[in-house]
Amino acid sequence: MVQHSSRLDLSFAALADATRRGIIEQLWRKDASITELAERFQMTLTGMKKHVGVLEQAGLVITEKVGRVRTCQLGRGALDEEWAWLERYRRMWTARFDALDKVVEELKRKERDDGRRK
């Protein structure tokens, strides 16, 4: 069994939720307070705090309290490790499909050659 880092586990678990992916997309555009995020997602402040807490625990979001406002921003290097993990599998599947394409082309070539001989 392949072992993965607990941060990746936390990150993919956090990203499994559509609201949290939406929060990441919002923060990609610009930082926002928890109140602003709650309004955008038409959610209670408590509900948004829970979502942001999950993202924060996964290292995807950083919050900073300035006065009475807690501002959220993407974590440094957010999604870099996840992207690298996915990219490894993308490359593997690309190589496998390229190899399959070669097999199919070889079978087609043989079929054409056999058809000419008959």
Short mmCIF file of N, CA, C and O in Angstrom, two decimals:
data_model
loop_
_atom_site.label_atom_id
_atom_site.label_comp_id
_atom_site.label_asym_id
_atom_site.label_seq_id
_atom_site.Cartn_x
_atom_site.Cartn_y
_atom_site.Cartn_z
N MET A 1 0.85 -1.18 0.00
CA MET A 1 0.00 0.00 0.00
C MET A 1 0.89 1.24 0.00
O MET A 1 1.87 1.32 0.70
N VAL A 2 0.52 2.21 -0.80
CA VAL A 2 1.28 3.45 -0.92
C VAL A 2 0.92 4.37 0.23
O VAL A 2 -0.24 4.57 0.54
N GLN A 3 1.93 4.93 0.88
CA GLN A 3 1.71 5.88 1.97
C GLN A 3 1.77 7.30 1.42
O GLN A 3 2.64 7.62 0.63
N HIS A 4 0.86 8.13 1.80
CA HIS A 4 0.86 9.52 1.39
C HIS A 4 0.96 10.38 2.63
O HIS A 4 0.61 9.97 3.72
N SER A 5 1.40 11.60 2.42
CA SER A 5 1.55 12.49 3.56
C SER A 5 0.19 12.82 4.15
O SER A 5 -0.82 12.84 3.45
N SER A 6 0.18 13.07 5.44
CA SER A 6 -1.09 13.41 6.08
C SER A 6 -1.60 14.75 5.57
O SER A 6 -2.79 14.99 5.54
N ARG A 7 -0.67 15.64 5.13
CA ARG A 7 -1.12 16.92 4.60
C ARG A 7 -1.91 16.71 3.31
O ARG A 7 -2.94 17.34 3.11
N LEU A 8 -1.44 15.80 2.45
CA LEU A 8 -2.18 15.49 1.24
C LEU A 8 -3.55 14.90 1.57
O LEU A 8 -4.54 15.23 0.94
N ASP A 9 -3.59 14.03 2.57
CA ASP A 9 -4.87 13.45 2.99
C ASP A 9 -5.84 14.54 3.43
O ASP A 9 -7.00 14.56 3.03
N LEU A 10 -5.33 15.45 4.26
CA LEU A 10 -6.17 16.55 4.75
C LEU A 10 -6.61 17.45 3.60
O LEU A 10 -7.76 17.89 3.53
N SER A 11 -5.67 17.70 2.69
CA SER A 11 -5.97 18.59 1.56
C SER A 11 -7.04 18.01 0.65
O SER A 11 -8.01 18.68 0.30
N PHE A 12 -6.87 16.75 0.24
CA PHE A 12 -7.86 16.16 -0.66
C PHE A 12 -9.21 15.98 0.05
O PHE A 12 -10.26 16.14 -0.58
N ALA A 13 -9.19 15.69 1.33
CA ALA A 13 -10.45 15.60 2.08
C ALA A 13 -11.14 16.97 2.09
O ALA A 13 -12.36 17.08 1.91
N ALA A 14 -10.35 18.03 2.29
CA ALA A 14 -10.92 19.38 2.29
C ALA A 14 -11.47 19.74 0.92
O ALA A 14 -12.54 20.33 0.80
N LEU A 15 -10.75 19.37 -0.13
CA LEU A 15 -11.15 19.71 -1.49
C LEU A 15 -12.30 18.84 -2.00
O LEU A 15 -12.87 19.14 -3.06
N ALA A 16 -12.67 17.82 -1.27
CA ALA A 16 -13.79 16.97 -1.67
C ALA A 16 -15.12 17.70 -1.55
O ALA A 16 -16.12 17.29 -2.13
N ASP A 17 -15.12 18.81 -0.83
CA ASP A 17 -16.35 19.58 -0.61
C ASP A 17 -16.42 20.73 -1.62
O ASP A 17 -15.48 21.53 -1.75
N ALA A 18 -17.54 20.86 -2.33
CA ALA A 18 -17.70 21.88 -3.37
C ALA A 18 -17.60 23.29 -2.81
O ALA A 18 -17.03 24.18 -3.45
N THR A 19 -18.13 23.52 -1.63
CA THR A 19 -18.05 24.86 -1.03
C THR A 19 -16.59 25.25 -0.79
O THR A 19 -16.17 26.36 -1.07
N ARG A 20 -15.82 24.30 -0.28
CA ARG A 20 -14.40 24.59 -0.01
C ARG A 20 -13.64 24.85 -1.29
O ARG A 20 -12.77 25.72 -1.34
N ARG A 21 -13.97 24.11 -2.35
CA ARG A 21 -13.31 24.40 -3.65
C ARG A 21 -13.70 25.79 -4.12
O ARG A 21 -12.88 26.52 -4.66
N GLY A 22 -14.95 26.18 -3.88
CA GLY A 22 -15.39 27.52 -4.25
C GLY A 22 -14.65 28.59 -3.45
O GLY A 22 -14.30 29.64 -3.98
N ILE A 23 -14.42 28.32 -2.17
CA ILE A 23 -13.67 29.28 -1.34
C ILE A 23 -12.25 29.44 -1.89
O ILE A 23 -11.75 30.56 -2.02
N ILE A 24 -11.63 28.32 -2.26
CA ILE A 24 -10.28 28.39 -2.85
C ILE A 24 -10.31 29.25 -4.11
O ILE A 24 -9.45 30.10 -4.32
N GLU A 25 -11.33 29.03 -4.96
CA GLU A 25 -11.43 29.83 -6.19
C GLU A 25 -11.59 31.31 -5.88
O GLU A 25 -10.99 32.16 -6.53
N GLN A 26 -12.42 31.63 -4.89
CA GLN A 26 -12.60 33.03 -4.50
C GLN A 26 -11.29 33.64 -4.01
O GLN A 26 -10.94 34.76 -4.38
N LEU A 27 -10.58 32.90 -3.17
CA LEU A 27 -9.34 33.43 -2.60
C LEU A 27 -8.24 33.49 -3.64
O LEU A 27 -7.27 34.23 -3.46
N TRP A 28 -8.37 32.72 -4.72
CA TRP A 28 -7.39 32.80 -5.80
C TRP A 28 -7.47 34.19 -6.45
O TRP A 28 -6.47 34.76 -6.85
N ARG A 29 -8.69 34.71 -6.51
CA ARG A 29 -8.89 36.04 -7.12
C ARG A 29 -8.43 37.15 -6.18
O ARG A 29 -7.78 38.08 -6.58
N LYS A 30 -8.85 37.04 -4.90
CA LYS A 30 -8.42 38.06 -3.93
C LYS A 30 -8.74 37.58 -2.52
O LYS A 30 -9.64 36.76 -2.30
N ASP A 31 -7.99 38.13 -1.57
CA ASP A 31 -8.21 37.80 -0.18
C ASP A 31 -9.62 38.26 0.22
O ASP A 31 -10.18 39.18 -0.39
N ALA A 32 -10.18 37.64 1.23
CA ALA A 32 -11.53 38.01 1.67
C ALA A 32 -11.68 37.70 3.16
O ALA A 32 -11.01 36.81 3.69
N SER A 33 -12.54 38.45 3.79
CA SER A 33 -12.83 38.17 5.20
C SER A 33 -13.81 36.99 5.27
O SER A 33 -14.47 36.66 4.28
N ILE A 34 -13.88 36.40 6.43
CA ILE A 34 -14.82 35.28 6.61
C ILE A 34 -16.25 35.77 6.39
O ILE A 34 -17.06 35.07 5.79
N THR A 35 -16.53 36.99 6.82
CA THR A 35 -17.86 37.56 6.62
C THR A 35 -18.18 37.70 5.13
O THR A 35 -19.28 37.34 4.69
N GLU A 36 -17.22 38.20 4.35
CA GLU A 36 -17.43 38.34 2.90
C GLU A 36 -17.67 36.97 2.25
O GLU A 36 -18.54 36.82 1.38
N LEU A 37 -16.90 35.98 2.68
CA LEU A 37 -17.07 34.63 2.12
C LEU A 37 -18.44 34.08 2.49
O LEU A 37 -19.12 33.47 1.65
N ALA A 38 -18.85 34.29 3.73
CA ALA A 38 -20.16 33.79 4.18
C ALA A 38 -21.28 34.42 3.34
O ALA A 38 -22.23 33.74 2.95
N GLU A 39 -21.14 35.72 3.04
CA GLU A 39 -22.16 36.40 2.23
C GLU A 39 -22.17 35.85 0.80
O GLU A 39 -23.23 35.62 0.23
N ARG A 40 -20.98 35.65 0.22
CA ARG A 40 -20.90 35.14 -1.15
C ARG A 40 -21.53 33.75 -1.28
O ARG A 40 -22.13 33.42 -2.29
N PHE A 41 -21.34 32.95 -0.25
CA PHE A 41 -21.85 31.57 -0.30
C PHE A 41 -23.20 31.43 0.39
O PHE A 41 -23.69 30.32 0.56
N GLN A 42 -23.77 32.58 0.79
CA GLN A 42 -25.07 32.60 1.46
C GLN A 42 -25.11 31.56 2.58
O GLN A 42 -25.93 30.63 2.58
N MET A 43 -24.20 31.75 3.50
CA MET A 43 -24.01 30.78 4.58
C MET A 43 -23.86 31.55 5.89
O MET A 43 -23.49 32.72 5.88
N THR A 44 -24.13 30.89 6.99
CA THR A 44 -23.92 31.54 8.28
C THR A 44 -22.43 31.72 8.53
O THR A 44 -21.60 31.01 7.95
N LEU A 45 -22.12 32.66 9.38
CA LEU A 45 -20.72 32.91 9.75
C LEU A 45 -20.10 31.67 10.39
O LEU A 45 -18.95 31.31 10.10
N THR A 46 -20.89 31.02 11.23
CA THR A 46 -20.40 29.80 11.90
C THR A 46 -20.09 28.71 10.88
O THR A 46 -19.05 28.05 10.96
N GLY A 47 -20.97 28.54 9.90
CA GLY A 47 -20.74 27.53 8.86
C GLY A 47 -19.49 27.84 8.06
O GLY A 47 -18.68 26.95 7.77
N MET A 48 -19.30 29.12 7.71
CA MET A 48 -18.12 29.51 6.93
C MET A 48 -16.86 29.32 7.75
O MET A 48 -15.83 28.88 7.24
N LYS A 49 -16.91 29.64 9.05
CA LYS A 49 -15.74 29.45 9.91
C LYS A 49 -15.32 27.98 9.92
O LYS A 49 -14.13 27.67 9.93
N LYS A 50 -16.29 27.08 9.92
CA LYS A 50 -15.96 25.65 9.90
C LYS A 50 -15.26 25.27 8.60
O LYS A 50 -14.26 24.55 8.62
N HIS A 51 -15.78 25.75 7.47
CA HIS A 51 -15.15 25.44 6.18
C HIS A 51 -13.73 26.02 6.13
O HIS A 51 -12.80 25.34 5.70
N VAL A 52 -13.58 27.26 6.55
CA VAL A 52 -12.26 27.90 6.52
C VAL A 52 -11.32 27.17 7.47
O VAL A 52 -10.14 26.97 7.15
N GLY A 53 -11.83 26.71 8.60
CA GLY A 53 -11.00 25.95 9.55
C GLY A 53 -10.45 24.67 8.93
O GLY A 53 -9.29 24.32 9.14
N VAL A 54 -11.29 23.99 8.18
CA VAL A 54 -10.85 22.75 7.51
C VAL A 54 -9.77 23.07 6.49
O VAL A 54 -8.74 22.39 6.41
N LEU A 55 -9.98 24.14 5.72
CA LEU A 55 -8.98 24.55 4.71
C LEU A 55 -7.69 25.00 5.38
O LEU A 55 -6.59 24.73 4.88
N GLU A 56 -7.82 25.67 6.50
CA GLU A 56 -6.65 26.14 7.24
C GLU A 56 -5.86 24.95 7.79
O GLU A 56 -4.64 24.91 7.70
N GLN A 57 -6.56 23.97 8.32
CA GLN A 57 -5.92 22.78 8.88
C GLN A 57 -5.16 22.01 7.79
O GLN A 57 -4.13 21.42 8.05
N ALA A 58 -5.70 22.06 6.56
CA ALA A 58 -5.05 21.39 5.44
C ALA A 58 -3.90 22.21 4.87
O ALA A 58 -3.20 21.75 3.96
N GLY A 59 -3.72 23.43 5.36
CA GLY A 59 -2.63 24.29 4.88
C GLY A 59 -2.96 25.00 3.58
O GLY A 59 -2.08 25.57 2.96
N LEU A 60 -4.22 24.97 3.18
CA LEU A 60 -4.60 25.60 1.92
C LEU A 60 -4.95 27.08 2.09
O LEU A 60 -4.90 27.84 1.14
N VAL A 61 -5.33 27.45 3.30
CA VAL A 61 -5.75 28.82 3.59
C VAL A 61 -5.06 29.29 4.87
O VAL A 61 -4.85 28.52 5.79
N ILE A 62 -4.71 30.56 4.87
CA ILE A 62 -4.14 31.20 6.05
C ILE A 62 -5.11 32.31 6.46
O ILE A 62 -5.62 33.02 5.60
N THR A 63 -5.36 32.42 7.76
CA THR A 63 -6.20 33.52 8.23
C THR A 63 -5.37 34.43 9.12
O THR A 63 -4.43 33.98 9.78
N GLU A 64 -5.72 35.69 9.07
CA GLU A 64 -5.03 36.68 9.89
C GLU A 64 -6.08 37.62 10.47
O GLU A 64 -6.92 38.15 9.72
N LYS A 65 -6.00 37.81 11.77
CA LYS A 65 -6.97 38.69 12.41
C LYS A 65 -6.37 40.08 12.55
O LYS A 65 -5.31 40.25 13.15
N VAL A 66 -7.03 41.05 11.94
CA VAL A 66 -6.61 42.45 12.05
C VAL A 66 -7.80 43.20 12.63
O VAL A 66 -8.83 43.35 11.98
N GLY A 67 -7.66 43.61 13.87
CA GLY A 67 -8.78 44.25 14.56
C GLY A 67 -9.89 43.23 14.78
O GLY A 67 -9.64 42.17 15.34
N ARG A 68 -11.06 43.56 14.28
CA ARG A 68 -12.19 42.64 14.45
C ARG A 68 -12.42 41.76 13.23
O ARG A 68 -13.31 40.92 13.22
N VAL A 69 -11.61 41.99 12.18
CA VAL A 69 -11.82 41.26 10.92
C VAL A 69 -10.78 40.15 10.77
O VAL A 69 -9.58 40.38 10.96
N ARG A 70 -11.25 38.95 10.42
CA ARG A 70 -10.35 37.84 10.14
C ARG A 70 -10.32 37.68 8.61
O ARG A 70 -11.31 37.34 7.98
N THR A 71 -9.13 37.95 8.04
CA THR A 71 -8.96 37.89 6.59
C THR A 71 -8.36 36.55 6.20
O THR A 71 -7.46 36.04 6.87
N CYS A 72 -8.87 36.01 5.09
CA CYS A 72 -8.41 34.72 4.58
C CYS A 72 -7.61 34.94 3.30
O CYS A 72 -7.98 35.78 2.47
N GLN A 73 -6.56 34.18 3.14
CA GLN A 73 -5.80 34.19 1.90
C GLN A 73 -5.30 32.77 1.64
O GLN A 73 -5.27 31.94 2.54
N LEU A 74 -4.92 32.51 0.40
CA LEU A 74 -4.40 31.18 0.08
C LEU A 74 -3.10 30.95 0.83
O LEU A 74 -2.30 31.88 0.99
N GLY A 75 -2.89 29.73 1.27
CA GLY A 75 -1.65 29.39 1.95
C GLY A 75 -0.48 29.44 0.97
O GLY A 75 -0.67 29.26 -0.23
N ARG A 76 0.70 29.68 1.49
CA ARG A 76 1.87 29.71 0.62
C ARG A 76 2.07 28.33 0.01
O ARG A 76 2.07 27.33 0.70
N GLY A 77 2.21 28.33 -1.30
CA GLY A 77 2.40 27.06 -1.99
C GLY A 77 1.14 26.20 -1.99
O GLY A 77 1.24 24.99 -2.20
N ALA A 78 0.00 26.85 -1.73
CA ALA A 78 -1.26 26.09 -1.71
C ALA A 78 -1.43 25.35 -3.03
O ALA A 78 -1.24 25.92 -4.10
N LEU A 79 -1.71 24.12 -2.95
CA LEU A 79 -1.98 23.22 -4.06
C LEU A 79 -0.73 22.80 -4.85
O LEU A 79 -0.85 22.01 -5.78
N ASP A 80 0.46 23.29 -4.48
CA ASP A 80 1.68 22.85 -5.18
C ASP A 80 1.90 21.35 -5.02
O ASP A 80 2.18 20.65 -5.98
N GLU A 81 1.80 20.87 -3.79
CA GLU A 81 2.02 19.44 -3.53
C GLU A 81 0.94 18.60 -4.18
O GLU A 81 1.21 17.54 -4.75
N GLU A 82 -0.30 19.10 -4.15
CA GLU A 82 -1.41 18.37 -4.76
C GLU A 82 -1.21 18.30 -6.28
O GLU A 82 -1.41 17.26 -6.90
N TRP A 83 -0.79 19.44 -6.86
CA TRP A 83 -0.56 19.50 -8.29
C TRP A 83 0.55 18.51 -8.68
O TRP A 83 0.43 17.79 -9.67
N ALA A 84 1.63 18.48 -7.92
CA ALA A 84 2.74 17.57 -8.20
C ALA A 84 2.27 16.12 -8.14
O ALA A 84 2.66 15.29 -8.97
N TRP A 85 1.43 15.80 -7.17
CA TRP A 85 0.91 14.43 -7.03
C TRP A 85 0.06 14.07 -8.25
O TRP A 85 0.21 13.00 -8.84
N LEU A 86 -0.85 14.98 -8.62
CA LEU A 86 -1.70 14.73 -9.79
C LEU A 86 -0.89 14.67 -11.08
O LEU A 86 -1.17 13.84 -11.96
N GLU A 87 0.11 15.54 -11.21
CA GLU A 87 0.93 15.59 -12.41
C GLU A 87 1.67 14.27 -12.63
O GLU A 87 1.81 13.80 -13.76
N ARG A 88 2.13 13.66 -11.56
CA ARG A 88 2.81 12.36 -11.66
C ARG A 88 1.88 11.34 -12.30
O ARG A 88 2.28 10.59 -13.19
N TYR A 89 0.63 11.32 -11.88
CA TYR A 89 -0.33 10.35 -12.45
C TYR A 89 -0.75 10.74 -13.86
O TYR A 89 -0.96 9.89 -14.71
N ARG A 90 -0.83 12.04 -14.15
CA ARG A 90 -1.14 12.48 -15.51
C ARG A 90 -0.06 12.00 -16.48
O ARG A 90 -0.36 11.47 -17.55
N ARG A 91 1.20 12.16 -16.07
CA ARG A 91 2.32 11.71 -16.93
C ARG A 91 2.27 10.20 -17.14
O ARG A 91 2.49 9.72 -18.25
N MET A 92 1.99 9.46 -16.06
CA MET A 92 1.92 8.00 -16.18
C MET A 92 0.83 7.61 -17.17
O MET A 92 1.05 6.78 -18.06
N TRP A 93 -0.36 8.19 -17.06
CA TRP A 93 -1.46 7.84 -17.96
C TRP A 93 -1.20 8.29 -19.38
O TRP A 93 -1.56 7.60 -20.34
N THR A 94 -0.55 9.43 -19.55
CA THR A 94 -0.19 9.89 -20.89
C THR A 94 0.76 8.88 -21.54
O THR A 94 0.59 8.51 -22.71
N ALA A 95 1.75 8.42 -20.79
CA ALA A 95 2.69 7.42 -21.32
C ALA A 95 1.97 6.13 -21.68
O ALA A 95 2.24 5.51 -22.72
N ARG A 96 1.05 5.71 -20.84
CA ARG A 96 0.30 4.47 -21.12
C ARG A 96 -0.58 4.62 -22.36
O ARG A 96 -0.65 3.71 -23.18
N PHE A 97 -1.25 5.75 -22.51
CA PHE A 97 -2.09 5.96 -23.70
C PHE A 97 -1.23 6.08 -24.95
O PHE A 97 -1.63 5.61 -26.02
N ASP A 98 -0.06 6.71 -24.83
CA ASP A 98 0.85 6.79 -25.98
C ASP A 98 1.28 5.38 -26.41
O ASP A 98 1.33 5.07 -27.60
N ALA A 99 1.59 4.52 -25.44
CA ALA A 99 1.99 3.14 -25.73
C ALA A 99 0.82 2.39 -26.38
O ALA A 99 1.01 1.62 -27.34
N LEU A 100 -0.39 2.61 -25.88
CA LEU A 100 -1.57 1.97 -26.44
C LEU A 100 -1.80 2.44 -27.88
O LEU A 100 -2.12 1.63 -28.76
N ASP A 101 -1.62 3.73 -28.12
CA ASP A 101 -1.75 4.26 -29.49
C ASP A 101 -0.77 3.56 -30.44
O ASP A 101 -1.13 3.25 -31.58
N LYS A 102 0.45 3.32 -29.97
CA LYS A 102 1.44 2.65 -30.82
C LYS A 102 1.00 1.21 -31.13
O LYS A 102 1.16 0.75 -32.26
N VAL A 103 0.45 0.52 -30.14
CA VAL A 103 -0.03 -0.85 -30.36
C VAL A 103 -1.17 -0.85 -31.37
O VAL A 103 -1.20 -1.66 -32.30
N VAL A 104 -2.09 0.08 -31.23
CA VAL A 104 -3.23 0.16 -32.15
C VAL A 104 -2.74 0.48 -33.55
O VAL A 104 -3.20 -0.14 -34.54
N GLU A 105 -1.82 1.41 -33.69
CA GLU A 105 -1.27 1.75 -35.01
C GLU A 105 -0.58 0.55 -35.63
O GLU A 105 -0.72 0.29 -36.83
N GLU A 106 0.16 -0.20 -34.83
CA GLU A 106 0.85 -1.40 -35.33
C GLU A 106 -0.16 -2.45 -35.79
O GLU A 106 0.01 -3.05 -36.86
N LEU A 107 -1.23 -2.64 -35.03
CA LEU A 107 -2.27 -3.60 -35.43
C LEU A 107 -2.96 -3.16 -36.73
O LEU A 107 -3.23 -3.98 -37.61
N LYS A 108 -3.22 -1.85 -36.85
CA LYS A 108 -3.85 -1.33 -38.08
C LYS A 108 -2.91 -1.53 -39.27
O LYS A 108 -3.34 -1.92 -40.36
N ARG A 109 -1.61 -1.28 -39.06
CA ARG A 109 -0.65 -1.44 -40.15
C ARG A 109 -0.60 -2.90 -40.60
O ARG A 109 -0.62 -3.20 -41.79
N LYS A 110 -0.58 -3.82 -39.62
CA LYS A 110 -0.54 -5.25 -39.95
C LYS A 110 -1.81 -5.66 -40.70
O LYS A 110 -1.74 -6.44 -41.65
N GLU A 111 -2.94 -5.14 -40.26
CA GLU A 111 -4.21 -5.46 -40.90
C GLU A 111 -4.22 -4.96 -42.35
O GLU A 111 -4.66 -5.68 -43.26
N ARG A 112 -3.71 -3.76 -42.58
CA ARG A 112 -3.62 -3.22 -43.95
C ARG A 112 -2.69 -4.08 -44.80
O ARG A 112 -3.00 -4.42 -45.94
N ASP A 113 -1.53 -4.42 -44.21
CA ASP A 113 -0.56 -5.24 -44.95
C ASP A 113 -1.14 -6.62 -45.30
O ASP A 113 -0.96 -7.12 -46.40
N ASP A 114 -1.86 -7.23 -44.34
CA ASP A 114 -2.48 -8.54 -44.59
C ASP A 114 -3.55 -8.44 -45.67
O ASP A 114 -3.70 -9.34 -46.49
N GLY A 115 -4.31 -7.33 -45.69
CA GLY A 115 -5.35 -7.12 -46.69
C GLY A 115 -4.77 -7.00 -48.08
O GLY A 115 -5.37 -7.45 -49.06
N ARG A 116 -3.61 -6.41 -48.21
CA ARG A 116 -2.96 -6.25 -49.51
C ARG A 116 -2.45 -7.58 -50.06
O ARG A 116 -2.38 -7.79 -51.25
N ARG A 117 -2.06 -8.45 -49.15
CA ARG A 117 -1.49 -9.74 -49.57
C ARG A 117 -2.55 -10.71 -50.08
O ARG A 117 -2.26 -11.61 -50.82
N LYS A 118 -3.80 -10.53 -49.63
CA LYS A 118 -4.84 -11.48 -50.03
C LYS A 118 -5.29 -11.27 -51.44
O LYS A 118 -5.26 -10.38 -52.10
#
